[in-house]
Short mmCIF file of N, CA, C and O in Angstrom, two decimals:
data_model
loop_
_atom_site.label_atom_id
_atom_site.label_comp_id
_atom_site.label_asym_id
_atom_site.label_seq_id
_atom_site.Cartn_x
_atom_site.Cartn_y
_atom_site.Cartn_z
N UNK A 1 10.80 7.00 11.91
CA UNK A 1 9.94 6.04 12.03
C UNK A 1 9.43 5.57 10.71
O UNK A 1 9.37 4.54 10.15
N UNK A 2 9.23 6.24 9.94
CA UNK A 2 8.73 6.21 8.21
C UNK A 2 9.98 5.08 7.80
O UNK A 2 11.41 5.93 7.62
N UNK A 3 9.79 4.05 7.26
CA UNK A 3 10.62 3.05 6.57
C UNK A 3 10.21 3.12 5.29
O UNK A 3 9.17 2.83 4.76
N UNK A 4 10.59 3.56 4.27
CA UNK A 4 10.30 3.71 2.58
C UNK A 4 11.03 3.05 1.65
O UNK A 4 12.37 3.16 1.66
N UNK A 5 10.33 2.37 1.15
CA UNK A 5 11.44 1.44 -0.09
C UNK A 5 10.73 1.71 -1.32
O UNK A 5 9.74 1.74 -1.70
N UNK A 6 11.47 1.85 -2.02
CA UNK A 6 11.19 2.31 -3.99
C UNK A 6 11.72 1.22 -4.68
O UNK A 6 13.18 1.18 -4.77
N UNK A 7 10.91 0.42 -5.23
CA UNK A 7 11.69 -0.66 -6.17
C UNK A 7 11.05 -0.09 -7.43
O UNK A 7 10.03 -0.20 -8.00
N UNK A 8 12.20 0.17 -8.32
CA UNK A 8 12.52 0.43 -9.73
C UNK A 8 13.37 -0.40 -10.70
O UNK A 8 14.18 -0.89 -10.26
N UNK A 9 12.86 -0.19 -12.14
CA UNK A 9 13.97 -0.97 -12.75
C UNK A 9 14.83 0.28 -13.54
O UNK A 9 14.37 1.39 -13.31
N UNK A 10 15.81 -0.10 -14.06
CA UNK A 10 16.76 0.83 -14.80
C UNK A 10 15.97 1.88 -15.86
O UNK A 10 16.40 2.61 -16.40
N UNK A 11 14.69 1.33 -16.33
CA UNK A 11 14.22 2.18 -17.37
C UNK A 11 13.48 3.13 -16.91
O UNK A 11 12.35 3.78 -17.40
N UNK A 12 13.14 2.99 -15.49
CA UNK A 12 12.50 4.44 -14.96
C UNK A 12 13.89 5.22 -14.66
O UNK A 12 14.52 5.03 -13.62
N UNK A 13 13.48 6.66 -15.27
CA UNK A 13 14.25 7.40 -14.69
C UNK A 13 14.00 8.48 -13.56
O UNK A 13 12.83 8.81 -13.52
N UNK A 14 14.64 8.15 -12.43
CA UNK A 14 14.25 8.73 -11.39
C UNK A 14 15.28 9.56 -10.99
O UNK A 14 16.50 8.59 -9.94
N UNK A 15 15.29 10.36 -10.22
CA UNK A 15 16.57 11.39 -9.50
C UNK A 15 15.97 11.13 -8.20
O UNK A 15 15.28 11.69 -7.29
N UNK A 16 16.92 10.39 -7.67
CA UNK A 16 16.53 9.83 -6.31
C UNK A 16 16.44 10.62 -5.09
O UNK A 16 15.71 10.72 -4.25
N UNK A 17 17.86 11.59 -5.07
CA UNK A 17 18.17 12.35 -3.95
C UNK A 17 17.25 13.68 -4.45
O UNK A 17 16.58 13.89 -3.05
N UNK A 18 16.97 13.89 -5.44
CA UNK A 18 15.43 15.16 -5.48
C UNK A 18 14.31 14.37 -4.96
O UNK A 18 13.67 15.27 -4.22
N UNK A 19 13.90 13.36 -5.27
CA UNK A 19 12.63 12.78 -4.92
C UNK A 19 12.58 12.21 -3.42
O UNK A 19 11.48 12.90 -2.83
N UNK A 20 13.70 11.87 -2.97
CA UNK A 20 13.88 11.94 -1.15
C UNK A 20 13.55 13.54 -0.34
O UNK A 20 12.98 13.48 0.35
N UNK A 21 14.46 14.37 -1.17
CA UNK A 21 14.27 15.57 -0.80
C UNK A 21 13.02 16.21 -0.53
O UNK A 21 12.46 17.02 0.16
N UNK A 22 11.89 15.74 -1.60
CA UNK A 22 10.52 16.24 -1.39
C UNK A 22 9.70 15.45 -0.72
O UNK A 22 8.59 15.69 0.14
N UNK A 23 10.18 13.88 -0.70
CA UNK A 23 9.36 12.82 0.01
C UNK A 23 9.09 12.85 1.24
O UNK A 23 8.21 12.78 1.86
N UNK A 24 10.41 13.07 1.89
CA UNK A 24 10.26 13.37 3.60
C UNK A 24 9.75 14.28 4.24
O UNK A 24 8.85 13.91 4.98
N UNK A 25 9.83 15.68 3.45
CA UNK A 25 8.92 16.82 4.20
C UNK A 25 7.32 16.22 3.88
O UNK A 25 6.83 16.63 4.70
N UNK A 26 7.37 15.68 2.69
CA UNK A 26 5.68 15.56 2.41
C UNK A 26 5.22 14.84 3.51
O UNK A 26 3.81 14.54 3.96
N UNK A 27 5.78 13.53 3.85
CA UNK A 27 5.50 12.32 4.50
C UNK A 27 5.04 13.47 5.97
O UNK A 27 4.17 13.05 6.43
N UNK A 28 5.84 14.17 6.34
CA UNK A 28 5.55 14.63 7.61
C UNK A 28 4.93 15.69 8.04
O UNK A 28 3.81 15.65 8.67
N UNK A 29 4.48 16.24 6.70
CA UNK A 29 3.60 17.31 6.64
C UNK A 29 2.12 16.36 6.37
O UNK A 29 1.27 17.21 7.00
N UNK A 30 1.72 15.33 5.92
CA UNK A 30 0.81 14.66 5.68
C UNK A 30 0.44 13.95 6.75
O UNK A 30 -0.73 13.79 7.36
N UNK A 31 1.30 13.12 7.43
CA UNK A 31 0.82 12.18 8.86
C UNK A 31 1.72 12.97 10.07
O UNK A 31 1.48 11.69 11.12
N UNK A 32 2.50 13.61 10.01
CA UNK A 32 3.26 14.06 11.37
C UNK A 32 4.63 13.17 11.11
O UNK A 32 4.76 12.52 10.43
N UNK A 33 5.19 13.39 12.74
CA UNK A 33 6.24 12.55 12.49
C UNK A 33 7.64 13.75 12.71
O UNK A 33 7.62 14.80 12.68
N UNK A 34 9.24 12.94 12.38
CA UNK A 34 9.97 13.57 12.85
C UNK A 34 10.76 13.37 11.46
O UNK A 34 11.01 12.25 10.92
N UNK A 35 11.06 14.70 10.74
CA UNK A 35 11.81 14.36 9.72
C UNK A 35 13.24 13.65 9.81
O UNK A 35 13.48 12.73 8.68
N UNK A 36 13.99 13.77 10.80
CA UNK A 36 15.14 13.15 10.87
C UNK A 36 14.88 11.47 11.01
O UNK A 36 15.83 10.82 10.91
N UNK A 37 13.67 11.09 11.04
CA UNK A 37 13.16 9.76 11.50
C UNK A 37 12.80 9.00 10.05
O UNK A 37 12.84 7.71 9.82
N UNK A 38 12.90 9.67 8.91
CA UNK A 38 12.06 8.83 7.80
C UNK A 38 13.68 8.71 7.03
O UNK A 38 14.88 9.27 7.02
N UNK A 39 13.01 7.17 6.38
CA UNK A 39 14.23 6.73 5.98
C UNK A 39 14.32 5.82 4.63
O UNK A 39 13.11 5.66 4.49
N UNK A 40 14.55 6.17 3.71
CA UNK A 40 14.20 5.74 2.06
C UNK A 40 15.29 5.03 1.39
O UNK A 40 16.71 5.29 1.72
N UNK A 41 15.18 3.87 1.19
CA UNK A 41 16.14 3.21 0.14
C UNK A 41 15.33 2.87 -0.89
O UNK A 41 14.21 2.72 -1.29
N UNK A 42 16.45 2.89 -1.98
CA UNK A 42 16.06 2.53 -3.49
C UNK A 42 16.90 1.16 -3.95
O UNK A 42 17.67 1.13 -3.47
N UNK A 43 15.66 0.45 -4.44
CA UNK A 43 16.50 -0.91 -5.06
C UNK A 43 16.14 -0.87 -6.31
O UNK A 43 15.01 -0.86 -7.04
N UNK A 44 16.90 -1.33 -7.22
CA UNK A 44 16.96 -1.49 -8.62
C UNK A 44 16.18 -3.09 -8.66
O UNK A 44 16.86 -4.00 -8.15
N UNK A 45 15.65 -3.18 -9.61
CA UNK A 45 14.97 -4.27 -9.94
C UNK A 45 15.01 -4.99 -11.61
O UNK A 45 15.11 -4.05 -12.27
N UNK A 46 15.93 -5.98 -11.48
CA UNK A 46 16.41 -6.30 -12.74
C UNK A 46 15.40 -6.77 -13.79
O UNK A 46 15.48 -6.55 -15.04
N UNK A 47 14.39 -7.28 -13.39
CA UNK A 47 13.11 -7.90 -14.12
C UNK A 47 11.80 -7.38 -13.37
O UNK A 47 11.81 -7.92 -12.36
N UNK A 48 10.64 -7.23 -14.15
CA UNK A 48 9.35 -7.18 -13.79
C UNK A 48 8.70 -8.05 -14.86
O UNK A 48 8.96 -7.66 -15.91
N UNK A 49 7.71 -8.01 -14.28
CA UNK A 49 6.40 -9.01 -15.34
C UNK A 49 4.99 -8.15 -15.14
O UNK A 49 4.44 -8.38 -13.74
N UNK A 50 4.39 -7.39 -15.95
CA UNK A 50 3.67 -6.54 -15.61
C UNK A 50 2.36 -7.40 -16.54
O UNK A 50 2.52 -7.51 -17.78
N UNK A 51 1.18 -7.51 -15.91
CA UNK A 51 -0.04 -8.06 -16.94
C UNK A 51 0.55 -9.41 -17.52
O UNK A 51 0.78 -10.42 -16.98
N UNK A 52 0.04 -9.32 -19.13
CA UNK A 52 0.53 -10.19 -19.73
C UNK A 52 1.78 -10.57 -20.20
O UNK A 52 2.49 -11.75 -21.03
N UNK A 53 2.84 -9.53 -19.48
CA UNK A 53 4.32 -9.69 -19.66
C UNK A 53 4.60 -8.99 -20.90
O UNK A 53 5.83 -8.88 -21.19
N UNK A 54 3.58 -7.99 -21.42
CA UNK A 54 4.25 -7.00 -22.57
C UNK A 54 5.67 -6.37 -21.87
O UNK A 54 5.60 -5.58 -21.18
N UNK A 55 6.71 -6.81 -23.05
CA UNK A 55 8.09 -6.02 -22.29
C UNK A 55 8.01 -4.53 -22.16
O UNK A 55 8.72 -3.80 -21.75
N UNK A 56 6.97 -3.71 -23.00
CA UNK A 56 6.76 -2.30 -23.05
C UNK A 56 6.25 -1.84 -21.96
O UNK A 56 5.88 -0.71 -21.77
N UNK A 57 5.91 -2.65 -20.37
CA UNK A 57 5.12 -2.48 -19.62
C UNK A 57 6.23 -2.41 -18.38
O UNK A 57 7.01 -3.41 -18.27
N UNK A 58 6.33 -1.35 -17.63
CA UNK A 58 7.20 -1.48 -15.78
C UNK A 58 6.68 -1.06 -15.10
O UNK A 58 5.50 -0.55 -15.14
N UNK A 59 7.05 -1.34 -13.94
CA UNK A 59 6.69 -0.97 -12.77
C UNK A 59 7.50 -0.39 -11.73
O UNK A 59 8.60 -0.56 -11.67
N UNK A 60 7.01 0.68 -11.17
CA UNK A 60 7.63 1.31 -9.85
C UNK A 60 6.52 1.01 -8.51
O UNK A 60 5.74 1.64 -8.57
N UNK A 61 7.29 0.43 -7.54
CA UNK A 61 6.57 0.58 -6.53
C UNK A 61 6.95 0.95 -5.03
O UNK A 61 8.28 0.96 -5.05
N UNK A 62 6.55 1.96 -4.36
CA UNK A 62 6.43 2.56 -3.14
C UNK A 62 5.92 1.67 -1.93
O UNK A 62 4.61 1.74 -2.09
N UNK A 63 6.62 1.38 -1.03
CA UNK A 63 6.20 0.97 0.06
C UNK A 63 6.48 1.85 1.16
O UNK A 63 7.66 2.03 1.47
N UNK A 64 5.63 2.42 2.10
CA UNK A 64 5.66 3.18 3.23
C UNK A 64 5.60 2.35 4.56
O UNK A 64 4.08 2.17 4.59
N UNK A 65 6.19 2.33 5.45
CA UNK A 65 6.08 1.31 6.59
C UNK A 65 5.73 2.24 7.73
O UNK A 65 6.73 2.93 7.79
N UNK A 66 4.93 2.63 8.49
CA UNK A 66 4.54 3.76 9.79
C UNK A 66 3.59 3.05 10.67
O UNK A 66 3.10 1.81 10.76
N UNK A 67 3.95 3.71 11.84
CA UNK A 67 2.87 3.14 12.92
C UNK A 67 1.50 3.83 12.38
O UNK A 67 1.32 4.76 12.28
N UNK A 68 0.62 3.10 12.31
CA UNK A 68 -0.58 3.41 12.23
C UNK A 68 -1.63 3.84 13.27
O UNK A 68 -2.57 4.55 12.95
N UNK A 69 -1.32 3.22 13.92
CA UNK A 69 -2.25 3.86 15.49
C UNK A 69 -2.28 5.19 15.55
O UNK A 69 -1.23 5.92 15.54
N UNK A 70 -3.53 6.05 15.63
CA UNK A 70 -3.59 7.35 15.60
C UNK A 70 -3.98 8.01 14.55
O UNK A 70 -4.21 9.21 14.35
N UNK A 71 -3.78 7.17 13.22
CA UNK A 71 -3.81 7.99 11.83
C UNK A 71 -5.21 7.34 11.56
O UNK A 71 -5.48 6.02 11.25
N UNK A 72 -5.99 7.99 11.19
CA UNK A 72 -7.35 7.83 10.55
C UNK A 72 -7.15 6.93 9.05
O UNK A 72 -5.99 7.49 8.53
N UNK A 73 -7.88 6.44 8.71
CA UNK A 73 -7.88 6.04 7.31
C UNK A 73 -8.06 6.96 6.49
O UNK A 73 -7.13 6.90 5.21
N UNK A 74 -8.42 8.14 6.48
CA UNK A 74 -8.52 9.05 5.63
C UNK A 74 -7.37 9.98 5.45
O UNK A 74 -6.61 10.22 4.23
N UNK A 75 -6.25 10.20 6.58
CA UNK A 75 -5.25 10.47 6.44
C UNK A 75 -4.05 9.76 6.07
O UNK A 75 -3.17 10.02 5.06
N UNK A 76 -4.37 8.33 6.19
CA UNK A 76 -3.63 7.38 5.26
C UNK A 76 -3.59 7.29 3.81
O UNK A 76 -2.69 7.29 3.05
N UNK A 77 -5.03 7.75 3.46
CA UNK A 77 -5.50 7.49 2.06
C UNK A 77 -4.67 8.98 1.73
O UNK A 77 -4.34 9.07 0.15
N UNK A 78 -4.86 9.99 2.21
CA UNK A 78 -4.26 11.24 1.50
C UNK A 78 -2.68 10.93 1.53
O UNK A 78 -2.19 11.71 0.53
N UNK A 79 -2.05 10.33 2.15
CA UNK A 79 -0.88 9.89 1.96
C UNK A 79 -0.38 9.31 1.01
O UNK A 79 0.94 9.81 0.06
N UNK A 80 -1.54 8.29 0.57
CA UNK A 80 -0.85 7.01 -0.37
C UNK A 80 -1.00 8.13 -1.50
O UNK A 80 -0.59 8.28 -2.77
N UNK A 81 -2.16 9.03 -1.91
CA UNK A 81 -2.45 9.81 -2.78
C UNK A 81 -1.23 10.95 -2.95
O UNK A 81 -0.96 11.20 -3.88
N UNK A 82 -0.91 11.44 -1.99
CA UNK A 82 0.08 12.61 -2.11
C UNK A 82 1.53 11.83 -2.78
O UNK A 82 2.11 12.39 -3.61
N UNK A 83 1.44 10.75 -2.44
CA UNK A 83 2.96 10.20 -2.54
C UNK A 83 2.53 9.54 -3.91
O UNK A 83 3.57 9.49 -5.14
N UNK A 84 1.67 8.96 -4.58
CA UNK A 84 1.35 8.63 -5.99
C UNK A 84 1.46 10.10 -7.01
O UNK A 84 2.31 9.85 -7.73
N UNK A 85 1.28 11.30 -6.30
CA UNK A 85 1.16 12.47 -7.38
C UNK A 85 2.91 12.64 -7.36
O UNK A 85 3.16 13.27 -8.27
N UNK A 86 3.39 12.52 -6.05
CA UNK A 86 4.70 13.11 -6.27
C UNK A 86 5.29 12.07 -7.30
O UNK A 86 6.62 12.24 -7.81
N UNK A 87 5.41 10.61 -7.19
CA UNK A 87 5.86 9.66 -7.96
C UNK A 87 5.76 10.28 -9.52
O UNK A 87 6.50 9.76 -10.53
N UNK A 88 4.58 10.34 -9.63
CA UNK A 88 3.95 11.07 -11.05
C UNK A 88 4.89 12.12 -11.55
O UNK A 88 5.06 12.19 -12.83
N UNK A 89 5.24 12.94 -10.72
CA UNK A 89 6.09 14.16 -11.17
C UNK A 89 7.63 13.97 -11.33
O UNK A 89 8.08 14.47 -12.04
N UNK A 90 8.10 12.71 -10.69
CA UNK A 90 9.68 12.20 -10.84
C UNK A 90 9.80 11.20 -11.58
O UNK A 90 11.00 11.35 -11.77
N UNK A 91 8.91 10.18 -11.63
CA UNK A 91 9.08 8.88 -12.32
C UNK A 91 9.03 9.15 -13.64
O UNK A 91 7.74 9.52 -14.24
N UNK A 92 9.89 8.96 -14.62
CA UNK A 92 9.67 9.07 -15.94
C UNK A 92 10.73 8.07 -16.69
O UNK A 92 11.17 7.54 -16.55
N UNK A 93 9.47 7.18 -17.18
CA UNK A 93 9.46 5.91 -18.12
C UNK A 93 10.35 6.09 -19.42
O UNK A 93 10.63 6.90 -19.90
N UNK A 94 11.21 5.22 -19.47
CA UNK A 94 12.06 4.73 -20.72
C UNK A 94 11.08 5.28 -21.97
O UNK A 94 9.90 4.90 -21.89
N UNK A 95 11.36 5.59 -23.09
CA UNK A 95 10.68 5.73 -24.36
C UNK A 95 10.29 4.83 -24.97
O UNK A 95 10.79 3.68 -24.66
N UNK A 96 8.84 4.62 -25.12
CA UNK A 96 8.19 3.34 -25.71
C UNK A 96 7.76 2.67 -24.19
O UNK A 96 6.99 1.61 -24.55
N UNK A 97 8.05 2.83 -22.78
CA UNK A 97 7.49 2.15 -21.97
C UNK A 97 6.18 2.65 -21.21
O UNK A 97 6.41 3.85 -20.76
N UNK A 98 5.20 1.78 -20.88
CA UNK A 98 4.28 2.43 -19.99
C UNK A 98 4.43 2.00 -18.74
O UNK A 98 4.88 0.86 -18.16
N UNK A 99 4.34 2.89 -18.09
CA UNK A 99 4.89 2.81 -16.22
C UNK A 99 3.47 2.84 -15.54
O UNK A 99 2.99 3.57 -15.68
N UNK A 100 3.74 1.73 -14.38
CA UNK A 100 2.61 1.28 -13.68
C UNK A 100 3.12 1.98 -12.54
O UNK A 100 4.49 1.37 -12.18
N UNK A 101 2.38 2.93 -11.61
CA UNK A 101 3.08 3.27 -10.22
C UNK A 101 2.31 2.54 -8.90
O UNK A 101 0.93 2.72 -9.59
N UNK A 102 2.41 2.45 -8.10
CA UNK A 102 1.67 1.86 -7.04
C UNK A 102 2.39 2.44 -5.46
O UNK A 102 3.69 2.37 -5.17
N UNK A 103 1.57 2.50 -4.85
CA UNK A 103 1.87 2.91 -3.08
C UNK A 103 1.28 1.90 -2.52
O UNK A 103 0.03 1.87 -2.40
N UNK A 104 1.72 1.61 -1.37
CA UNK A 104 1.26 0.91 -0.31
C UNK A 104 1.45 1.42 0.90
O UNK A 104 2.98 1.45 1.43
N UNK A 105 0.78 1.84 2.22
CA UNK A 105 1.19 2.19 3.19
C UNK A 105 0.72 0.84 4.31
O UNK A 105 -0.22 0.06 4.21
N UNK A 106 1.91 0.56 4.66
CA UNK A 106 1.95 -0.73 5.79
C UNK A 106 2.22 -0.36 7.05
O UNK A 106 3.07 0.44 7.47
N UNK A 107 1.45 -1.29 8.26
CA UNK A 107 1.83 -0.87 9.64
C UNK A 107 2.91 -1.54 9.95
O UNK A 107 3.26 -2.87 9.77
N UNK A 108 4.04 -0.71 10.76
CA UNK A 108 4.94 -1.32 11.53
C UNK A 108 4.31 -1.95 12.73
O UNK A 108 3.63 -1.31 13.61
N UNK A 109 4.83 -2.75 13.40
CA UNK A 109 4.21 -3.39 14.64
C UNK A 109 5.18 -3.09 15.73
O UNK A 109 6.44 -3.09 16.14
N UNK A 110 4.32 -1.89 16.72
CA UNK A 110 4.96 -1.40 17.67
C UNK A 110 5.64 -2.55 18.98
O UNK A 110 6.75 -2.33 19.46
N UNK A 111 5.03 -3.73 18.80
CA UNK A 111 5.49 -4.82 19.85
C UNK A 111 6.95 -5.29 19.41
O UNK A 111 7.48 -5.84 19.81
N UNK A 112 7.19 -5.29 18.19
CA UNK A 112 8.29 -6.06 17.99
C UNK A 112 9.66 -5.07 16.93
O UNK A 112 10.64 -5.17 17.02
N UNK A 113 9.31 -3.94 16.50
CA UNK A 113 9.91 -2.88 15.87
C UNK A 113 10.79 -2.14 16.72
O UNK A 113 10.70 -1.88 17.97
N UNK A 114 12.14 -2.29 16.67
CA UNK A 114 13.18 -1.85 17.42
C UNK A 114 14.23 -0.88 16.34
O UNK A 114 14.22 -1.30 15.03
N UNK A 115 14.76 -0.03 16.66
CA UNK A 115 16.01 0.72 15.80
C UNK A 115 17.04 1.18 16.71
O UNK A 115 16.86 1.58 18.27
N UNK A 116 18.17 1.78 16.54
CA UNK A 116 19.22 1.98 16.74
C UNK A 116 20.35 3.09 16.06
O UNK A 116 19.95 2.70 14.75
N UNK A 117 20.49 4.16 16.27
CA UNK A 117 21.42 4.75 15.72
C UNK A 117 22.83 4.86 16.18
O UNK A 117 23.01 5.15 17.11
N UNK A 118 23.65 4.69 15.52
CA UNK A 118 25.46 4.69 15.78
C UNK A 118 26.42 5.59 15.13
O UNK A 118 25.81 5.36 13.78
N UNK A 119 27.25 6.17 15.60
CA UNK A 119 28.00 6.98 14.58
C UNK A 119 29.26 6.46 14.84
O UNK A 119 29.87 5.96 15.89
N UNK A 120 30.22 6.35 13.70
CA UNK A 120 31.79 5.97 14.11
C UNK A 120 32.84 7.17 14.59
O UNK A 120 32.43 7.83 15.13
N UNK A 121 33.49 6.57 15.29
CA UNK A 121 34.45 7.02 16.40
C UNK A 121 34.54 8.06 16.23
O UNK A 121 35.17 9.16 16.97
#
């Protein structure tokens, strides 16, 4: 169920596999769910513009899309805090770069969300 997207530039050093290996169990521990349902994709961003456009600034954005019903605001806030702390441990900015990190918890719509799993022959 959790669909996670991490947008970052090449100026952010992030061991993506190590990060995801900690990320998925953290999500399940914090809000419940099934580890096998966690899906993370990483997208490299060619360019970002932070604040006044100072080239010494960069951004890493993590968005997690989950079904929110049944999860309190406090639990969702705890998830955001835990994810931000995980990012702070894993994301290392390039020399001389100020890195801005952000986490957003977004609701999936049960009325329209569908998924399927298939395997090759």
